[in-house]
Short mmCIF file of C-alpha atoms in Angstrom, two decimals:
data_model
loop_
_atom_site.label_atom_id
_atom_site.label_comp_id
_atom_site.label_asym_id
_atom_site.label_seq_id
_atom_site.Cartn_x
_atom_site.Cartn_y
_atom_site.Cartn_z
CA UNK A 212 0.38 0.64 -0.01
CA UNK A 213 3.54 2.44 0.63
CA UNK A 214 3.89 1.98 -2.81
CA UNK A 215 0.57 2.58 -3.86
CA UNK A 216 0.73 5.59 -1.62
CA UNK A 217 3.64 6.88 -3.31
CA UNK A 218 2.95 6.02 -7.69
CA UNK A 219 -0.39 7.65 -5.98
CA UNK A 220 0.96 10.95 -5.09
CA UNK A 221 3.19 10.43 -8.38
CA UNK A 222 0.71 10.59 -10.88
CA UNK A 223 -1.13 13.84 -9.61
CA UNK A 224 1.45 15.99 -9.42
CA UNK A 225 3.39 14.80 -12.27
CA UNK A 226 0.39 15.14 -14.34
CA UNK A 227 -0.14 19.07 -13.07
CA UNK A 228 2.85 20.54 -13.32
CA UNK A 229 4.78 18.84 -16.15
CA UNK A 230 2.75 20.36 -19.00
CA UNK A 231 4.82 22.76 -21.61
CA UNK A 232 5.89 26.14 -20.24
CA UNK A 233 3.11 28.17 -22.57
CA UNK A 234 0.19 27.11 -20.55
CA UNK A 235 2.14 27.45 -16.82
CA UNK A 236 3.83 30.23 -16.53
CA UNK A 237 4.49 30.45 -12.64
CA UNK A 238 2.93 28.49 -10.34
CA UNK A 239 1.22 30.38 -7.27
CA UNK A 240 1.94 28.39 -3.27
CA UNK A 241 -0.41 29.61 -0.17
CA UNK A 242 -2.26 28.05 2.13
CA UNK A 243 -6.07 27.65 1.79
CA UNK A 244 -9.59 26.42 3.30
CA UNK A 245 -7.77 22.79 1.80
CA UNK A 246 -4.29 22.84 2.34
CA UNK A 247 -0.99 24.08 1.05
CA UNK A 248 -2.30 24.55 -2.84
CA UNK A 249 -0.73 24.31 -5.48
CA UNK A 250 -1.93 26.29 -7.94
CA UNK A 251 -1.11 27.54 -12.11
CA UNK A 252 -1.08 31.25 -13.46
CA UNK A 253 -3.47 29.79 -15.68
CA UNK A 254 -5.66 28.12 -13.07
CA UNK A 255 -6.15 25.23 -15.44
CA UNK A 256 -3.62 23.09 -12.45
CA UNK A 257 -4.06 23.28 -9.02
CA UNK A 258 -3.45 20.65 -6.18
CA UNK A 259 -4.08 20.59 -2.56
CA UNK A 260 -2.61 18.86 -0.01
CA UNK A 261 -4.12 19.14 3.88
CA UNK A 262 -3.40 16.03 6.31
CA UNK A 263 -5.27 15.64 9.41
CA UNK A 264 -4.81 13.61 12.86
CA UNK A 265 -7.26 12.98 15.26
CA UNK A 266 -6.00 11.90 18.62
CA UNK A 267 -8.50 9.67 21.77
CA UNK A 268 -8.13 8.97 24.97
CA UNK A 269 -11.46 6.86 26.06
CA UNK A 270 -12.82 5.00 28.64
CA UNK A 271 -14.13 2.17 29.54
CA UNK A 272 -13.61 1.73 25.44
CA UNK A 273 -13.70 3.38 21.73
CA UNK A 274 -16.53 1.75 19.52
CA UNK A 275 -20.80 2.30 20.62
CA UNK A 276 -21.86 -1.42 22.47
CA UNK A 277 -23.79 -3.97 19.33
CA UNK A 278 -23.98 -6.89 21.75
CA UNK A 279 -25.75 -7.38 25.21
CA UNK A 280 -22.00 -8.90 26.36
CA UNK A 281 -20.59 -5.90 25.25
CA UNK A 282 -22.43 -4.59 29.00
CA UNK A 283 -20.54 -6.53 30.71
CA UNK A 284 -16.83 -5.89 29.22
CA UNK A 285 -14.32 -5.32 31.58
CA UNK A 286 -12.88 -1.17 31.94
CA UNK A 287 -10.06 -0.84 28.54
CA UNK A 288 -9.16 2.46 28.51
CA UNK A 289 -7.48 3.16 26.08
CA UNK A 290 -5.41 5.84 23.51
CA UNK A 291 -4.83 5.82 20.24
CA UNK A 292 -3.70 7.59 17.23
CA UNK A 293 -8.18 6.98 15.62
CA UNK A 294 -7.67 8.40 12.20
CA UNK A 295 -4.31 9.57 10.03
CA UNK A 296 -5.02 10.96 6.78
CA UNK A 297 -4.03 11.96 3.58
CA UNK A 298 -5.91 13.79 1.70
CA UNK A 299 -4.72 15.16 -2.40
CA UNK A 300 -7.26 17.45 -4.76
CA UNK A 301 -8.05 20.08 -6.58
CA UNK A 302 -8.94 20.61 -10.53
CA UNK A 303 -6.65 19.37 -13.76
CA UNK A 304 -7.08 20.97 -17.64
CA UNK A 305 -10.15 22.63 -16.80
CA UNK A 306 -11.44 24.01 -13.61
CA UNK A 307 -14.72 22.11 -13.89
CA UNK A 308 -13.02 19.21 -14.29
CA UNK A 309 -11.96 18.48 -10.24
CA UNK A 310 -9.96 15.12 -8.30
CA UNK A 311 -9.58 13.85 -5.21
CA UNK A 312 -8.26 10.67 -3.68
CA UNK A 313 -8.11 10.54 0.33
CA UNK A 314 -6.09 7.95 1.81
CA UNK A 315 -5.73 6.23 5.58
CA UNK A 316 -2.34 6.31 7.30
CA UNK A 317 -2.41 4.19 9.54
CA UNK A 318 -4.47 1.64 7.91
CA UNK A 319 -2.88 1.31 4.61
CA UNK A 320 -6.90 1.67 3.33
CA UNK A 321 -7.24 4.14 -0.14
CA UNK A 322 -10.99 5.58 1.29
CA UNK A 323 -11.58 7.82 -1.69
CA UNK A 324 -10.59 8.69 -5.66
CA UNK A 325 -13.14 9.66 -7.27
CA UNK A 326 -13.25 12.24 -10.63
CA UNK A 327 -16.15 15.08 -10.56
CA UNK A 328 -17.29 17.07 -13.41
CA UNK A 329 -18.90 20.30 -12.31
CA UNK A 330 -19.05 22.53 -15.42
CA UNK A 331 -22.36 23.19 -14.50
CA UNK A 332 -24.53 24.20 -11.23
CA UNK A 333 -27.25 22.35 -12.02
CA UNK A 334 -25.67 19.14 -13.70
CA UNK A 335 -22.33 17.52 -12.69
CA UNK A 336 -21.43 14.29 -12.62
CA UNK A 337 -18.79 11.70 -10.84
CA UNK A 338 -17.29 8.04 -11.18
CA UNK A 339 -14.77 6.60 -8.60
CA UNK A 340 -15.34 5.84 -4.47
CA UNK A 341 -17.20 8.31 -2.03
CA UNK A 342 -18.64 8.07 0.54
CA UNK A 343 -22.77 8.13 -0.92
CA UNK A 344 -24.61 10.87 0.34
CA UNK A 345 -27.21 9.19 2.36
CA UNK A 346 -27.17 10.82 5.92
CA UNK A 347 -26.58 13.53 6.85
CA UNK A 348 -24.68 12.58 9.70
CA UNK A 349 -21.82 10.25 7.45
CA UNK A 350 -21.20 12.26 4.90
CA UNK A 351 -20.12 15.18 6.98
CA UNK A 352 -16.38 14.94 7.32
CA UNK A 353 -15.12 12.64 10.54
CA UNK A 354 -12.56 16.15 11.52
CA UNK A 355 -16.30 18.40 10.66
CA UNK A 356 -18.57 16.43 13.83
CA UNK A 357 -20.72 18.22 16.78
CA UNK A 358 -19.67 14.97 18.09
CA UNK A 359 -17.04 12.92 19.25
CA UNK A 360 -18.14 10.48 16.16
CA UNK A 361 -21.80 10.09 14.91
CA UNK A 362 -24.39 8.05 16.96
CA UNK A 363 -25.53 4.94 18.25
CA UNK A 364 -27.11 4.18 14.80
CA UNK A 365 -24.77 4.77 12.28
CA UNK A 366 -23.53 0.79 12.04
CA UNK A 367 -26.44 0.13 11.02
CA UNK A 368 -28.23 2.87 8.58
CA UNK A 369 -25.33 4.10 7.34
CA UNK A 370 -24.03 2.76 3.27
CA UNK A 371 -20.77 3.72 3.60
CA UNK A 372 -18.45 5.18 0.06
CA UNK A 373 -19.47 2.74 -2.42
CA UNK A 374 -17.75 3.03 -5.97
CA UNK A 375 -19.96 3.98 -9.28
CA UNK A 376 -21.41 7.17 -11.23
CA UNK A 377 -24.05 8.90 -9.71
CA UNK A 378 -25.33 12.69 -11.33
CA UNK A 379 -26.39 15.62 -8.87
CA UNK A 380 -26.71 19.14 -9.22
CA UNK A 381 -28.88 22.34 -7.13
CA UNK A 382 -31.50 23.77 -7.96
CA UNK A 383 -31.50 27.09 -6.96
CA UNK A 384 -34.33 29.24 -8.19
CA UNK A 385 -35.71 31.94 -5.76
CA UNK A 386 -37.33 31.53 -2.64
CA UNK A 387 -37.87 28.53 -1.48
CA UNK A 388 -37.50 26.60 -4.20
CA UNK A 389 -34.73 25.82 -4.09
CA UNK A 390 -33.02 22.09 -4.13
CA UNK A 391 -29.95 19.19 -4.30
CA UNK A 392 -30.43 16.50 -5.68
CA UNK A 393 -28.09 13.19 -6.36
CA UNK A 394 -29.13 9.85 -7.92
CA UNK A 395 -25.83 6.76 -8.30
CA UNK A 396 -25.30 3.61 -9.15
CA UNK A 397 -22.83 1.27 -7.38
CA UNK A 398 -21.35 -1.96 -7.58
CA UNK A 399 -22.92 -2.22 -4.07
CA UNK A 400 -19.93 -4.22 -2.15
CA UNK A 401 -18.63 -1.50 0.33
CA UNK A 402 -14.43 -0.06 -0.11
CA UNK A 403 -12.00 -1.29 -1.83
CA UNK A 404 -14.33 -3.81 -3.19
CA UNK A 405 -13.00 -4.55 -7.19
CA UNK A 406 -16.28 -7.17 -8.26
CA UNK A 407 -19.74 -7.38 -7.80
CA UNK A 408 -21.12 -10.90 -5.69
CA UNK A 409 -23.88 -10.72 -8.80
CA UNK A 410 -25.96 -9.11 -11.63
CA UNK A 411 -27.62 -6.98 -9.07
CA UNK A 412 -26.40 -3.59 -8.18
CA UNK A 413 -26.93 -1.00 -5.68
CA UNK A 414 -29.44 2.36 -7.03
CA UNK A 415 -29.22 5.20 -4.72
CA UNK A 416 -31.10 8.75 -4.56
CA UNK A 417 -31.77 11.37 -2.75
CA UNK A 418 -34.05 14.25 -2.83
CA UNK A 419 -33.04 18.24 -0.69
CA UNK A 420 -35.66 21.04 -0.36
CA UNK A 421 -33.68 24.27 0.81
CA UNK A 422 -37.46 25.68 2.12
CA UNK A 423 -35.67 28.98 3.38
CA UNK A 424 -33.99 30.03 -0.08
CA UNK A 425 -30.85 29.16 1.49
CA UNK A 426 -28.37 25.61 1.47
CA UNK A 427 -26.71 24.17 4.37
CA UNK A 428 -23.36 22.60 4.63
CA UNK A 429 -22.03 19.70 4.96
CA UNK A 430 -20.58 20.80 8.21
CA UNK A 431 -21.04 19.99 12.33
CA UNK A 432 -22.34 23.11 14.25
CA UNK A 433 -22.93 27.01 13.31
CA UNK A 434 -18.77 28.26 12.65
CA UNK A 435 -20.64 30.87 10.75
CA UNK A 436 -23.17 32.30 13.01
CA UNK A 437 -25.57 32.46 9.87
CA UNK A 438 -27.53 36.35 10.66
CA UNK A 439 -30.46 34.35 8.44
CA UNK A 440 -31.82 30.70 9.20
CA UNK A 441 -30.82 27.83 6.89
CA UNK A 442 -32.69 24.41 6.84
CA UNK A 443 -33.46 22.30 4.69
CA UNK A 444 -35.79 18.50 5.02
CA UNK A 445 -34.16 15.42 2.56
CA UNK A 446 -35.51 11.90 2.10
CA UNK A 447 -33.17 9.38 0.31
CA UNK A 448 -33.51 5.76 -0.53
CA UNK A 449 -30.93 3.26 -1.20
CA UNK A 450 -31.96 -0.84 -2.20
CA UNK A 451 -29.22 -3.20 -3.02
CA UNK A 452 -28.73 -7.14 -3.47
CA UNK A 453 -25.78 -8.48 -2.18
CA UNK A 454 -23.82 -10.86 0.58
CA UNK A 455 -24.05 -8.04 2.83
CA UNK A 456 -25.91 -5.85 4.84
CA UNK A 457 -23.81 -2.97 7.07
CA UNK A 458 -21.36 -1.79 5.54
CA UNK A 459 -17.89 -0.17 6.65
CA UNK A 460 -14.88 2.59 6.62
CA UNK A 461 -13.45 -1.73 5.64
CA UNK A 462 -16.15 -2.63 3.06
CA UNK A 463 -18.80 -5.40 3.10
CA UNK A 464 -20.13 -6.10 7.00
CA UNK A 465 -22.51 -8.22 8.50
CA UNK A 466 -25.33 -6.82 10.94
CA UNK A 467 -25.90 -9.67 14.38
CA UNK A 468 -27.81 -12.39 13.44
CA UNK A 469 -27.22 -11.81 9.17
CA UNK A 470 -23.43 -13.58 9.77
CA UNK A 471 -22.17 -14.71 6.25
CA UNK A 472 -24.07 -13.60 3.98
CA UNK A 473 -24.11 -16.02 -0.05
CA UNK A 474 -24.01 -13.90 -3.11
CA UNK A 475 -27.35 -11.85 -3.52
CA UNK A 476 -29.02 -13.58 -0.20
CA UNK A 477 -30.08 -10.26 1.33
CA UNK A 478 -31.50 -7.68 -0.74
CA UNK A 479 -31.98 -4.17 1.85
CA UNK A 480 -34.44 -1.81 1.44
CA UNK A 481 -33.88 1.95 3.04
CA UNK A 482 -35.40 5.36 3.95
CA UNK A 483 -33.91 8.00 5.19
CA UNK A 484 -35.82 11.61 6.44
CA UNK A 485 -33.48 14.13 7.79
CA UNK A 486 -33.62 17.81 8.21
CA UNK A 487 -30.83 20.21 9.75
CA UNK A 488 -31.10 23.62 11.05
CA UNK A 489 -28.72 26.90 11.80
CA UNK A 490 -28.93 30.79 12.96
CA UNK A 491 -27.04 32.40 15.09
CA UNK A 492 -24.69 30.43 16.46
CA UNK A 493 -27.31 27.79 17.47
CA UNK A 494 -27.64 24.33 15.12
CA UNK A 495 -29.73 21.03 14.78
CA UNK A 496 -30.00 17.89 13.61
CA UNK A 497 -32.45 14.61 12.57
CA UNK A 498 -31.60 11.40 10.81
CA UNK A 499 -34.74 8.83 10.42
CA UNK A 500 -33.95 5.44 8.79
CA UNK A 501 -36.34 2.55 8.46
CA UNK A 502 -34.39 -0.87 6.62
CA UNK A 503 -35.37 -3.81 5.38
CA UNK A 504 -33.38 -7.45 5.39
CA UNK A 505 -34.75 -9.93 2.68
CA UNK A 506 -33.01 -13.08 3.51
CA UNK A 507 -33.62 -14.72 -0.14
CA UNK A 508 -32.42 -17.88 0.50
CA UNK A 509 -35.43 -18.52 3.05
CA UNK A 510 -38.52 -17.54 1.37
CA UNK A 511 -38.21 -13.75 2.12
CA UNK A 512 -38.42 -13.52 4.93
CA UNK A 513 -38.16 -9.97 6.46
CA UNK A 514 -36.95 -8.27 9.18
CA UNK A 515 -37.14 -4.85 9.71
CA UNK A 516 -34.76 -1.77 12.14
CA UNK A 517 -35.80 1.39 12.78
CA UNK A 518 -33.94 4.11 13.95
CA UNK A 519 -33.63 8.08 14.64
CA UNK A 520 -31.34 11.03 16.52
CA UNK A 521 -31.85 14.27 17.30
CA UNK A 522 -28.71 16.69 18.33
CA UNK A 523 -28.56 19.93 18.68
CA UNK A 524 -25.58 22.48 19.84
CA UNK A 525 -24.93 26.83 21.04
CA UNK A 526 -22.01 28.78 21.53
CA UNK A 527 -23.52 30.10 24.39
CA UNK A 528 -21.79 33.36 23.54
CA UNK A 529 -24.17 35.25 21.99
CA UNK A 530 -26.63 34.84 25.09
CA UNK A 531 -23.87 35.02 27.54
CA UNK A 532 -20.90 37.38 27.63
CA UNK A 533 -19.22 35.39 30.10
CA UNK A 534 -19.86 32.58 27.97
CA UNK A 535 -16.51 31.54 26.37
CA UNK A 536 -16.54 32.47 22.60
CA UNK A 537 -14.31 29.79 21.42
CA UNK A 538 -16.58 26.86 23.92
CA UNK A 539 -20.22 24.88 22.25
CA UNK A 540 -21.39 22.49 24.11
CA UNK A 541 -23.70 19.52 21.80
CA UNK A 542 -26.00 16.66 22.69
CA UNK A 543 -28.03 14.43 20.61
CA UNK A 544 -30.25 11.00 21.90
CA UNK A 545 -30.28 7.83 20.12
CA UNK A 546 -32.29 4.78 19.27
CA UNK A 547 -32.75 1.96 17.62
CA UNK A 548 -34.66 -1.13 17.40
CA UNK A 549 -32.93 -3.94 15.75
CA UNK A 550 -35.95 -6.09 15.11
CA UNK A 551 -38.88 -4.02 14.69
CA UNK A 552 -41.27 -7.11 15.90
CA UNK A 553 -39.53 -7.71 18.69
CA UNK A 554 -41.59 -5.90 21.14
CA UNK A 555 -38.69 -5.41 23.92
CA UNK A 556 -36.23 -4.62 21.48
CA UNK A 557 -34.02 -1.05 21.80
CA UNK A 558 -30.47 0.49 22.09
CA UNK A 559 -30.70 4.60 23.45
CA UNK A 560 -27.36 7.02 23.29
CA UNK A 561 -27.31 9.70 25.63
CA UNK A 562 -24.62 11.65 24.90
CA UNK A 563 -23.43 15.20 26.14
CA UNK A 564 -20.19 17.00 24.52
CA UNK A 565 -18.24 20.64 24.86
CA UNK A 566 -16.46 22.18 22.11
CA UNK A 567 -14.10 24.25 22.19
CA UNK A 568 -12.47 25.80 19.00
CA UNK A 569 -9.08 26.90 18.59
CA UNK A 570 -9.29 26.48 14.65
CA UNK A 571 -12.68 26.76 13.28
CA UNK A 572 -12.68 22.21 13.00
CA UNK A 573 -9.40 22.91 11.98
CA UNK A 574 -8.09 21.99 15.55
CA UNK A 575 -10.79 21.81 18.19
CA UNK A 576 -10.80 19.26 21.51
CA UNK A 577 -13.77 17.72 22.33
CA UNK A 578 -14.77 16.15 25.32
CA UNK A 579 -18.44 14.19 25.28
CA UNK A 580 -19.53 11.87 27.76
CA UNK A 581 -22.77 8.78 27.13
CA UNK A 582 -25.22 6.06 28.95
CA UNK A 583 -26.11 3.24 26.26
CA UNK A 584 -28.44 1.27 27.57
CA UNK A 585 -29.85 -2.25 25.58
CA UNK A 586 -32.07 -4.17 25.92
CA UNK A 587 -32.84 -7.30 24.82
CA UNK A 588 -36.11 -9.75 23.97
CA UNK A 589 -36.85 -10.64 28.02
CA UNK A 590 -33.42 -9.40 29.42
CA UNK A 591 -33.69 -6.61 31.48
CA UNK A 592 -32.39 -3.48 30.11
CA UNK A 593 -28.81 -2.93 31.40
CA UNK A 594 -26.24 0.84 30.78
CA UNK A 595 -23.38 2.03 31.12
CA UNK A 596 -21.66 5.19 30.22
CA UNK A 597 -18.23 5.60 28.40
CA UNK A 598 -16.05 9.11 28.44
CA UNK A 599 -13.83 9.97 25.49
CA UNK A 600 -11.80 13.43 24.68
CA UNK A 601 -9.96 14.48 21.03
CA UNK A 602 -8.19 16.37 19.52
CA UNK A 603 -8.56 17.78 15.85
CA UNK A 604 -5.79 18.61 13.52
CA UNK A 605 -5.95 19.54 10.03
CA UNK A 606 -3.14 21.76 8.56
#
């Protein structure tokens, strides 16, 4: 993988700057929002390089509990390099022909590689591997989250990274006539997969209505302090048939009770209704998920999963002068039902976090406390606390 990364860097640099002197009079170097930037004077080539580190201390454990037994394990306080990323992006030949690569150094994983054609705001195209825009929570970068990490329900409902083709755009009308859309055909076997298990592919679609006439970006917290409210509601759908019932950064995987799937065994249909709101230092977002898992090899037996979360945060300095200006208080509540047919089958998360922004999301410290409860059929509720401290540092 190290050789792959070296070749990748070599290819990007050579492609961007080994042009004739007629096209590139000189190269401008500066530091911008996306790291170090190398830009030719004619703006035909742009290379952006950014590094990111995420350091995390957690106790008694780091991961969200998945099974009832997870609440009974011994304490395992840990300090770790949670993420170490190298990001490379920019454009080549034309400002609207863009590229992006993201590499996880700590695990030697090539996470993203995609080419985007964004000549028109209302009609753009993308090909490669990327995080599917199915949920706001997952699509927001891990370095720009409001909490230490994503909620309890992310594991069960995210589509994570997939390979394929996508068309998307921003239909910018007047007033409430402001929409975003995404539609994609994807291999449906997760990050790093080079083959499909059968002739079925994943289909994904998302429609977003910016009903206040202002677009809301994929970033946690209202760091920009919106003088005018910005909000949206979005609806997303996805369908796929494969051996997998969940996806993560590692690729295709399995939910509990659906292990070791055969090719094309599970038809998975998902929907997500979500919203977001930003106004004068206050931010809020919600998601409501429904997922059907249909076992095609066992008489179309169907399991239904549901989950939701609500999350909000505020910079209280705007109410109280004595409150630190760079501090935000945020909270989240999430519920997950692994099987809606079972009356006693519920997992919950209640979290509160404190963010101190030294330099926006690029350099921030987050302290978080979470309480989880777990009910498994006839078993009584079992619960437990988790505390995490995290430093995000991008350059």
